[in-house]
Amino acid sequence: MIDPFKRLARKGLFLFDPETAHGMSIAALKSGLVPACQITSDPRLRQIVAGLTFENPLGMAAGYDKNAEVPEALLKLGFGFTEIGTVTPKPQSGNPRPRIFRLVEDEAVINRLGFNNEGHDAAFGRLAALRGGGMIGVNIGANKDSEDRIADYVAGIRRFYSVARYFTANISSPNTPGLRDLQGRESLAVLLSSVLAARDEMAAASGRKIPVFLKIAPDLTEEGMDDIAAEVLSHTLDGLIVSNTTLSRDGLKDQRQAKETGGLSGVPLFEKSTAVLARMRKRVGPDLPIIGVGGVSSAETALEKIRAGADLVQLYSCMVYEGPGLAGDIVRGLSKLLDREKAGSIRELRDTRVDYWAARKV
Ligand SMILES: Cc1cc2nc3c(=O)[nH]c(=O)nc-3n(C[C@H](O)[C@H](O)[C@H](O)COP(=O)(O)O)c2cc1C
């Protein structure tokens, strides 16, 4: 149940179209008007993943802060990490508006933004100007009109190497035609070799090895998952992010908005993305880090991702419905769940429901 103040704030914001409301929320974070969240650090929530120490396992997913305008303000909301982007080498305007749709009854969002962003230089300038050592990942992609998409990912690694704590190669947006084809076995092999060679070259030059994660779609066949797992395991990739938005429209109440083209996220994506996460955990084994994302709306759903095999969790859409206090609520709620489970750390609960989720028909 959301409280009356939240309900009022939400009603106010929902008077505006979703993209305008998003811009207003970024402006509010920039202005410092959104109060920072008070959470006491809980060592049981600390996670070391791919050599990085995360204060808590909850992150802001890519797409909210595409141009690195408010990463530090997001961390102050209680997130243990945040991911800027997707950024592409050149600025691009994306698809025509309207291109974000709220499915209020479903607590879901459909977007077909198409990587609208200000390009590498703008985001790099903002990140380079930050002084704090916040846990900020950089999500990289390819321009729509690029003649060599893989070169765009390589350019992202090179451009952001000095400011990223980790990279995400996003090959799973449904809104750039043909992008998801990079998930196919042969293309993926070339992508991973090129991106990881660029990373290794930068690591040798700088003495710092920045982890690279790969973000995949939830709309994969069993064979598609086998191919991705095989390629991931034969390269030195540091982890997977599961998952991006779905093309599925199963089980939605808002049939009118469901007809909009684009990727669906929020509550209806939870089951599918969690099942794919568990299936990938079974395929890649216990050692590869996985970040679970899709429909996280509460401490319980965040913990369920961890039980299904995630080391870390991210969210975006449910913050549209629950407001900026959601991150703090989830982090505090996770501590309470650990008390209830008498668990000494988040890691103890990882994988405790992999079989259940992997067998789930979605
Ligand atoms: C409006 C919007 C824009 C997004 N843009 C990106 C993006 O640029 N890059 C990316 O990797 N994912 C993007 N995503 C996907 C999210 O990062 C996340 O994977 C997905 O929404 C599932 O999580 P959720 O259900 O918590 O929103 C976007 C999602 C939304 C709703």
Tab-separated table of C-alpha atoms and ligand atoms in Angstrom:
chain	number	residue	atom	x	y	z
A	1	MET	CA	0.000	0.000	0.000
A	2	ILE	CA	1.477	3.384	-0.859
A	3	ASP	CA	1.089	6.230	1.648
A	4	PRO	CA	-1.184	9.234	0.926
A	5	PHE	CA	1.736	11.640	0.343
A	6	LYS	CA	3.301	9.309	-2.197
A	7	ARG	CA	-0.076	8.818	-3.855
A	8	LEU	CA	-0.486	12.590	-4.218
A	9	ALA	CA	3.053	13.103	-5.579
A	10	ARG	CA	2.462	10.283	-8.035
A	11	LYS	CA	-0.864	11.725	-9.158
A	12	GLY	CA	0.829	15.087	-9.750
A	13	LEU	CA	3.646	13.577	-11.785
A	14	PHE	CA	1.244	11.352	-13.723
A	15	LEU	CA	-0.548	14.472	-15.029
A	16	PHE	CA	2.453	14.839	-17.308
A	17	ASP	CA	3.404	12.548	-20.146
A	18	PRO	CA	6.009	10.002	-18.990
A	19	GLU	CA	8.974	11.577	-20.727
A	20	THR	CA	8.196	15.045	-19.330
A	21	ALA	CA	7.737	13.539	-15.853
A	22	HIS	CA	11.098	11.790	-16.234
A	23	GLY	CA	12.764	15.093	-17.118
A	24	MET	CA	11.141	16.702	-14.067
A	25	SER	CA	12.427	13.959	-11.783
A	26	ILE	CA	15.978	14.417	-13.143
A	27	ALA	CA	15.652	18.191	-12.569
A	28	ALA	CA	14.463	17.585	-8.988
A	29	LEU	CA	17.436	15.307	-8.300
A	30	LYS	CA	19.816	17.876	-9.804
A	31	SER	CA	18.378	20.657	-7.666
A	32	GLY	CA	18.900	18.706	-4.454
A	33	LEU	CA	15.177	19.003	-3.643
A	34	VAL	CA	14.824	15.249	-3.227
A	35	PRO	CA	15.907	14.403	0.321
A	36	ALA	CA	18.806	11.979	0.728
A	37	CYS	CA	17.863	8.684	2.277
A	38	GLN	CA	19.036	7.793	5.759
A	39	ILE	CA	20.258	4.233	5.832
A	40	THR	CA	22.674	2.817	8.296
A	41	SER	CA	25.247	0.660	6.633
A	42	ASP	CA	24.675	-3.055	7.144
A	43	PRO	CA	27.794	-5.159	6.575
A	44	ARG	CA	25.603	-8.171	5.783
A	45	LEU	CA	24.457	-6.392	2.601
A	46	ARG	CA	28.006	-5.653	1.400
A	47	GLN	CA	28.922	-7.661	-1.675
A	48	ILE	CA	32.238	-8.116	-3.434
A	49	VAL	CA	31.473	-8.755	-7.082
A	50	ALA	CA	34.018	-8.860	-9.920
A	51	GLY	CA	36.559	-7.441	-7.489
A	52	LEU	CA	34.413	-4.397	-6.615
A	53	THR	CA	32.914	-3.707	-3.193
A	54	PHE	CA	29.222	-2.772	-3.284
A	55	GLU	CA	27.837	-1.285	-0.037
A	56	ASN	CA	24.492	-2.897	-0.787
A	57	PRO	CA	23.258	-5.067	-3.665
A	58	LEU	CA	20.654	-2.665	-5.123
A	59	GLY	CA	21.498	-0.581	-8.188
A	60	MET	CA	19.733	1.897	-10.447
A	61	ALA	CA	19.375	0.248	-13.845
A	62	ALA	CA	20.494	1.835	-17.115
A	63	GLY	CA	18.146	4.152	-18.981
A	64	TYR	CA	17.101	6.436	-16.144
A	65	ASP	CA	20.267	8.566	-16.101
A	66	LYS	CA	21.281	8.138	-19.728
A	67	ASN	CA	23.557	11.187	-19.838
A	68	ALA	CA	25.213	10.925	-16.396
A	69	GLU	CA	23.383	13.980	-15.073
A	70	VAL	CA	22.559	12.706	-11.578
A	71	PRO	CA	24.645	9.645	-10.615
A	72	GLU	CA	25.648	10.980	-7.205
A	73	ALA	CA	22.104	12.098	-6.348
A	74	LEU	CA	20.910	8.557	-7.177
A	75	LEU	CA	23.515	7.035	-4.874
A	76	LYS	CA	22.238	9.318	-2.106
A	77	LEU	CA	18.766	7.784	-2.495
A	78	GLY	CA	20.223	4.578	-1.053
A	79	PHE	CA	21.339	2.712	-4.183
A	80	GLY	CA	24.585	0.787	-3.758
A	81	PHE	CA	25.481	1.549	-7.379
A	82	THR	CA	24.114	3.233	-10.473
A	83	GLU	CA	24.560	2.670	-14.200
A	84	ILE	CA	24.615	5.595	-16.628
A	85	GLY	CA	23.707	5.215	-20.324
A	86	THR	CA	23.171	3.640	-22.695
A	87	VAL	CA	25.633	6.019	-24.320
A	88	THR	CA	26.566	5.877	-27.991
A	89	PRO	CA	29.626	7.499	-29.613
A	90	LYS	CA	27.636	10.202	-31.415
A	91	PRO	CA	24.639	12.002	-29.901
A	92	GLN	CA	21.320	10.776	-31.327
A	93	SER	CA	17.723	11.834	-30.838
A	94	GLY	CA	16.071	8.393	-30.802
A	95	ASN	CA	12.564	7.629	-32.060
A	96	PRO	CA	9.758	10.196	-32.427
A	97	ARG	CA	7.646	11.025	-29.342
A	98	PRO	CA	5.540	9.751	-27.678
A	99	ARG	CA	7.854	6.836	-26.957
A	100	ILE	CA	7.341	5.991	-23.266
A	101	PHE	CA	3.980	4.654	-22.043
A	102	ARG	CA	2.736	3.910	-18.509
A	103	LEU	CA	0.551	0.867	-17.973
A	104	VAL	CA	-0.643	1.979	-14.560
A	105	GLU	CA	-2.860	-0.999	-13.701
A	106	ASP	CA	0.019	-3.338	-14.533
A	107	GLU	CA	2.712	-1.196	-12.828
A	108	ALA	CA	4.580	-1.465	-16.097
A	109	VAL	CA	6.231	0.718	-18.718
A	110	ILE	CA	6.650	0.296	-22.471
A	111	ASN	CA	9.450	2.283	-24.091
A	112	ARG	CA	10.767	2.622	-27.606
A	113	LEU	CA	13.227	5.440	-26.940
A	114	GLY	CA	15.887	4.046	-29.296
A	115	PHE	CA	19.035	5.130	-27.406
A	116	ASN	CA	18.339	8.850	-27.278
A	117	ASN	CA	21.451	10.294	-25.657
A	118	GLU	CA	23.927	13.158	-25.837
A	119	GLY	CA	26.839	10.956	-26.929
A	120	HIS	CA	30.143	9.921	-25.355
A	121	ASP	CA	31.713	13.341	-24.925
A	122	ALA	CA	28.864	14.885	-22.930
A	123	ALA	CA	28.573	11.972	-20.494
A	124	PHE	CA	32.346	11.648	-20.174
A	125	GLY	CA	32.675	15.354	-19.309
A	126	ARG	CA	30.142	15.011	-16.483
A	127	LEU	CA	31.714	11.870	-15.039
A	128	ALA	CA	35.215	13.326	-15.226
A	129	ALA	CA	34.023	16.359	-13.235
A	130	LEU	CA	32.804	14.226	-10.297
A	131	ARG	CA	35.038	14.130	-7.277
A	132	GLY	CA	33.597	11.288	-5.216
A	133	GLY	CA	34.525	7.708	-5.949
A	134	GLY	CA	30.891	6.556	-6.306
A	135	MET	CA	30.053	3.135	-7.706
A	136	ILE	CA	29.066	4.263	-11.203
A	137	GLY	CA	28.910	1.850	-14.128
A	138	VAL	CA	28.845	2.916	-17.778
A	139	ASN	CA	26.425	1.189	-20.152
A	140	ILE	CA	27.660	1.345	-23.750
A	141	GLY	CA	25.867	0.822	-27.049
A	142	ALA	CA	25.992	1.501	-30.778
A	143	ASN	CA	24.597	4.332	-32.870
A	144	LYS	CA	21.596	3.432	-34.996
A	145	ASP	CA	23.336	4.475	-38.236
A	146	SER	CA	26.698	2.992	-37.298
A	147	GLU	CA	28.496	1.114	-40.051
A	148	ASP	CA	30.511	-0.882	-37.534
A	149	ARG	CA	28.544	-1.520	-34.361
A	150	ILE	CA	31.267	-3.488	-32.655
A	151	ALA	CA	33.645	-0.537	-33.141
A	152	ASP	CA	31.127	1.631	-31.246
A	153	TYR	CA	31.349	-0.667	-28.192
A	154	VAL	CA	35.133	-0.644	-28.396
A	155	ALA	CA	35.059	3.171	-28.568
A	156	GLY	CA	32.927	3.194	-25.404
A	157	ILE	CA	35.486	1.124	-23.489
A	158	ARG	CA	38.310	3.408	-24.567
A	159	ARG	CA	36.450	6.677	-23.933
A	160	PHE	CA	35.174	5.867	-20.446
A	161	TYR	CA	38.007	3.716	-19.137
A	162	SER	CA	39.296	6.336	-16.691
A	163	VAL	CA	35.872	7.079	-15.144
A	164	ALA	CA	33.899	3.784	-15.156
A	165	ARG	CA	33.872	1.416	-12.184
A	166	TYR	CA	32.432	-1.209	-14.520
A	167	PHE	CA	31.109	-1.433	-18.085
A	168	THR	CA	27.944	-2.967	-19.435
A	169	ALA	CA	27.823	-3.893	-23.105
A	170	ASN	CA	24.146	-3.562	-23.914
A	171	ILE	CA	23.252	-5.775	-26.860
A	172	SER	CA	19.655	-6.336	-25.827
A	173	SER	CA	17.665	-3.161	-26.438
A	174	PRO	CA	14.716	-4.067	-28.683
A	175	ASN	CA	14.532	-0.489	-30.004
A	176	THR	CA	17.610	-0.355	-32.226
A	177	PRO	CA	16.829	-2.545	-35.251
A	178	GLY	CA	19.154	-5.564	-35.457
A	179	LEU	CA	20.926	-4.874	-32.134
A	180	ARG	CA	19.701	-8.088	-30.515
A	181	ASP	CA	21.270	-10.032	-33.399
A	182	LEU	CA	24.570	-9.430	-31.578
A	183	GLN	CA	23.351	-12.083	-29.119
A	184	GLY	CA	23.699	-14.722	-31.858
A	185	ARG	CA	26.679	-17.008	-31.311
A	186	GLU	CA	29.010	-15.853	-34.089
A	187	SER	CA	28.367	-12.130	-33.647
A	188	LEU	CA	28.682	-12.468	-29.888
A	189	ALA	CA	32.053	-14.172	-30.219
A	190	VAL	CA	33.357	-11.256	-32.293
A	191	LEU	CA	31.828	-8.662	-29.964
A	192	LEU	CA	33.260	-10.237	-26.810
A	193	SER	CA	36.730	-10.727	-28.333
A	194	SER	CA	36.858	-7.110	-29.534
A	195	VAL	CA	35.471	-5.506	-26.386
A	196	LEU	CA	37.604	-7.592	-24.032
A	197	ALA	CA	40.742	-7.010	-26.132
A	198	ALA	CA	40.130	-3.236	-25.815
A	199	ARG	CA	39.627	-3.640	-22.069
A	200	ASP	CA	42.818	-5.698	-21.701
A	201	GLU	CA	44.798	-3.152	-23.700
A	202	MET	CA	43.500	-0.309	-21.478
A	203	ALA	CA	44.164	-2.392	-18.352
A	204	ALA	CA	47.768	-2.973	-19.390
A	205	ALA	CA	48.251	0.740	-20.042
A	206	SER	CA	46.590	1.942	-16.824
A	207	GLY	CA	47.325	-0.875	-14.399
A	208	ARG	CA	43.597	-1.087	-13.525
A	209	LYS	CA	41.326	-3.832	-14.815
A	210	ILE	CA	37.747	-2.590	-15.172
A	211	PRO	CA	35.112	-5.364	-15.244
A	212	VAL	CA	32.858	-5.770	-18.275
A	213	PHE	CA	29.314	-7.169	-18.011
A	214	LEU	CA	27.026	-8.203	-20.849
A	215	LYS	CA	23.331	-7.273	-20.714
A	216	ILE	CA	20.974	-9.740	-22.350
A	217	ALA	CA	17.306	-9.910	-23.295
A	218	PRO	CA	14.684	-12.040	-21.550
A	219	ASP	CA	13.298	-13.176	-24.931
A	220	LEU	CA	15.722	-16.024	-25.554
A	221	THR	CA	15.155	-19.622	-26.599
A	222	GLU	CA	16.850	-22.435	-24.646
A	223	GLU	CA	19.298	-22.743	-27.547
A	224	GLY	CA	19.943	-18.989	-27.478
A	225	MET	CA	20.758	-19.236	-23.770
A	226	ASP	CA	23.092	-22.201	-24.447
A	227	ASP	CA	24.950	-20.171	-27.087
A	228	ILE	CA	25.361	-17.141	-24.854
A	229	ALA	CA	26.571	-19.263	-21.941
A	230	ALA	CA	29.086	-21.065	-24.151
A	231	GLU	CA	30.524	-17.807	-25.509
A	232	VAL	CA	30.572	-16.126	-22.117
A	233	LEU	CA	32.442	-19.049	-20.587
A	234	SER	CA	35.008	-19.120	-23.372
A	235	HIS	CA	35.880	-15.436	-22.896
A	236	THR	CA	37.120	-13.484	-19.879
A	237	LEU	CA	33.822	-11.641	-19.404
A	238	ASP	CA	33.190	-10.515	-15.801
A	239	GLY	CA	29.450	-11.063	-15.575
A	240	LEU	CA	25.951	-10.963	-17.029
A	241	ILE	CA	23.040	-8.583	-16.526
A	242	VAL	CA	19.708	-10.375	-16.884
A	243	SER	CA	17.605	-8.766	-18.267
A	244	ASN	CA	16.583	-5.936	-20.520
A	245	THR	CA	12.928	-5.242	-21.430
A	246	THR	CA	10.709	-7.863	-23.111
A	247	LEU	CA	8.800	-7.906	-26.382
A	248	SER	CA	6.165	-10.142	-24.758
A	249	ARG	CA	2.766	-8.700	-23.854
A	250	ASP	CA	1.476	-11.720	-21.913
A	251	GLY	CA	-0.932	-11.201	-19.044
A	252	LEU	CA	-1.338	-7.421	-19.259
A	253	LYS	CA	-4.496	-5.706	-18.006
A	254	ASP	CA	-4.070	-2.480	-20.000
A	255	GLN	CA	-4.794	-3.871	-23.439
A	256	ARG	CA	-4.906	-0.436	-25.070
A	257	GLN	CA	-1.346	0.581	-24.146
A	258	ALA	CA	-0.145	-3.024	-24.612
A	259	LYS	CA	-0.415	-2.444	-28.368
A	260	GLU	CA	2.391	0.117	-28.301
A	261	THR	CA	5.630	-1.059	-29.907
A	262	GLY	CA	8.688	-1.278	-27.628
A	263	GLY	CA	10.146	-3.070	-24.646
A	264	LEU	CA	7.993	-3.861	-21.622
A	265	SER	CA	9.386	-3.501	-18.096
A	266	GLY	CA	8.104	-3.375	-14.517
A	267	VAL	CA	6.030	-5.869	-12.524
A	268	PRO	CA	4.924	-8.068	-15.490
A	269	LEU	CA	8.595	-8.658	-16.405
A	270	PHE	CA	9.510	-10.054	-12.985
A	271	GLU	CA	8.691	-13.741	-13.559
A	272	LYS	CA	10.183	-14.000	-17.011
A	273	SER	CA	13.419	-12.162	-16.205
A	274	THR	CA	13.858	-14.146	-12.981
A	275	ALA	CA	13.356	-17.461	-14.787
A	276	VAL	CA	15.942	-16.501	-17.428
A	277	LEU	CA	18.314	-15.409	-14.655
A	278	ALA	CA	18.033	-18.810	-12.956
A	279	ARG	CA	18.475	-20.643	-16.272
A	280	MET	CA	21.616	-18.642	-16.986
A	281	ARG	CA	22.926	-19.282	-13.434
A	282	LYS	CA	22.516	-23.020	-14.039
A	283	ARG	CA	24.357	-22.738	-17.334
A	284	VAL	CA	27.306	-20.564	-16.240
A	285	GLY	CA	27.895	-22.170	-12.826
A	286	PRO	CA	28.391	-20.515	-9.446
A	287	ASP	CA	31.420	-18.327	-10.151
A	288	LEU	CA	30.273	-15.847	-12.800
A	289	PRO	CA	28.642	-12.735	-11.320
A	290	ILE	CA	25.057	-12.054	-12.435
A	291	ILE	CA	23.058	-8.874	-11.904
A	292	GLY	CA	19.308	-9.558	-11.819
A	293	VAL	CA	16.949	-6.906	-13.178
A	294	GLY	CA	13.292	-6.850	-14.204
A	295	GLY	CA	10.242	-6.029	-12.109
A	296	VAL	CA	11.968	-5.539	-8.757
A	297	SER	CA	9.430	-3.632	-6.648
A	298	SER	CA	10.204	-4.532	-3.011
A	299	ALA	CA	12.760	-6.094	-0.680
A	300	GLU	CA	10.973	-9.443	-1.201
A	301	THR	CA	11.287	-9.334	-5.006
A	302	ALA	CA	14.919	-8.144	-4.728
A	303	LEU	CA	15.695	-11.098	-2.451
A	304	GLU	CA	13.908	-13.474	-4.809
A	305	LYS	CA	16.306	-12.421	-7.613
A	306	ILE	CA	19.208	-13.241	-5.272
A	307	ARG	CA	17.653	-16.603	-4.436
A	308	ALA	CA	17.300	-17.227	-8.182
A	309	GLY	CA	21.034	-16.687	-8.664
A	310	ALA	CA	21.780	-12.941	-8.648
A	311	ASP	CA	24.750	-11.382	-6.864
A	312	LEU	CA	23.362	-7.884	-7.330
A	313	VAL	CA	19.974	-6.476	-8.365
A	314	GLN	CA	18.849	-3.399	-10.311
A	315	LEU	CA	15.533	-1.640	-10.873
A	316	TYR	CA	14.021	1.181	-12.856
A	317	SER	CA	10.293	0.967	-13.682
A	318	CYS	CA	8.911	0.401	-10.198
A	319	MET	CA	10.522	3.649	-9.046
A	320	VAL	CA	8.162	5.394	-11.484
A	321	TYR	CA	5.262	4.010	-9.418
A	322	GLU	CA	6.746	4.021	-5.922
A	323	GLY	CA	8.821	7.204	-5.999
A	324	PRO	CA	12.388	8.048	-4.965
A	325	GLY	CA	12.058	6.499	-1.482
A	326	LEU	CA	11.876	3.005	-2.993
A	327	ALA	CA	15.643	2.340	-2.962
A	328	GLY	CA	15.945	3.138	0.753
A	329	ASP	CA	12.835	1.074	1.550
A	330	ILE	CA	14.258	-1.941	-0.280
A	331	VAL	CA	17.694	-1.686	1.315
A	332	ARG	CA	16.209	-1.396	4.823
A	333	GLY	CA	13.772	-4.194	3.988
A	334	LEU	CA	16.635	-6.474	2.911
A	335	SER	CA	18.253	-6.071	6.331
A	336	LYS	CA	14.973	-7.094	7.967
A	337	LEU	CA	14.684	-10.119	5.680
A	338	LEU	CA	18.207	-11.181	6.632
A	339	ASP	CA	17.183	-10.942	10.313
A	340	ARG	CA	14.149	-13.110	9.578
A	341	GLU	CA	16.214	-15.677	7.680
A	342	LYS	CA	18.957	-15.533	10.337
A	343	ALA	CA	21.430	-15.075	7.477
A	344	GLY	CA	24.880	-13.609	8.040
A	345	SER	CA	25.087	-12.207	4.518
A	346	ILE	CA	23.184	-11.785	1.254
A	347	ARG	CA	25.590	-14.259	-0.340
A	348	GLU	CA	24.290	-17.060	1.908
A	349	LEU	CA	20.870	-16.803	0.295
A	350	ARG	CA	22.087	-16.690	-3.303
A	351	ASP	CA	21.005	-19.684	-5.407
A	352	THR	CA	18.626	-21.060	-2.769
A	353	ARG	CA	15.772	-21.098	-5.316
A	354	VAL	CA	17.587	-21.548	-8.625
A	355	ASP	CA	15.897	-24.875	-9.368
A	356	TYR	CA	12.436	-23.495	-8.640
A	357	TRP	CA	12.920	-20.482	-10.937
A	358	ALA	CA	14.756	-22.380	-13.674
A	359	ALA	CA	11.834	-24.845	-13.937
A	360	ARG	CA	9.244	-22.060	-14.047
A	361	LYS	CA	7.240	-21.951	-17.309
A	362	VAL	CA	7.098	-18.372	-18.581
B	1	LIG	C1	12.317	4.232	-20.094
B	1	LIG	C2	13.356	3.150	-20.069
B	1	LIG	C3	14.579	3.340	-20.721
B	1	LIG	C4	15.554	2.345	-20.694
B	1	LIG	N1	16.751	2.549	-21.311
B	1	LIG	C5	17.729	1.611	-21.224
B	1	LIG	C6	19.021	1.853	-21.791
B	1	LIG	O1	19.301	2.916	-22.326
B	1	LIG	N2	19.936	0.855	-21.691
B	1	LIG	C7	19.692	-0.329	-21.072
B	1	LIG	O2	20.561	-1.193	-20.995
B	1	LIG	N3	18.470	-0.571	-20.513
B	1	LIG	C8	17.519	0.378	-20.577
B	1	LIG	N4	16.289	0.134	-19.999
B	1	LIG	C9	16.042	-1.196	-19.384
B	1	LIG	C10	16.279	-1.190	-17.878
B	1	LIG	O3	17.627	-0.901	-17.568
B	1	LIG	C11	15.903	-2.554	-17.278
B	1	LIG	O4	16.745	-3.542	-17.821
B	1	LIG	C12	14.457	-2.947	-17.561
B	1	LIG	O5	13.626	-1.820	-17.542
B	1	LIG	C13	13.935	-3.972	-16.556
B	1	LIG	O6	13.973	-3.460	-15.244
B	1	LIG	P1	12.683	-2.804	-14.517
B	1	LIG	O7	11.541	-3.749	-14.696
B	1	LIG	O8	13.103	-2.626	-13.100
B	1	LIG	O9	12.456	-1.491	-15.206
B	1	LIG	C14	15.298	1.120	-20.019
B	1	LIG	C15	14.064	0.946	-19.370
B	1	LIG	C16	13.119	1.938	-19.388
B	1	LIG	C17	11.809	1.707	-18.662
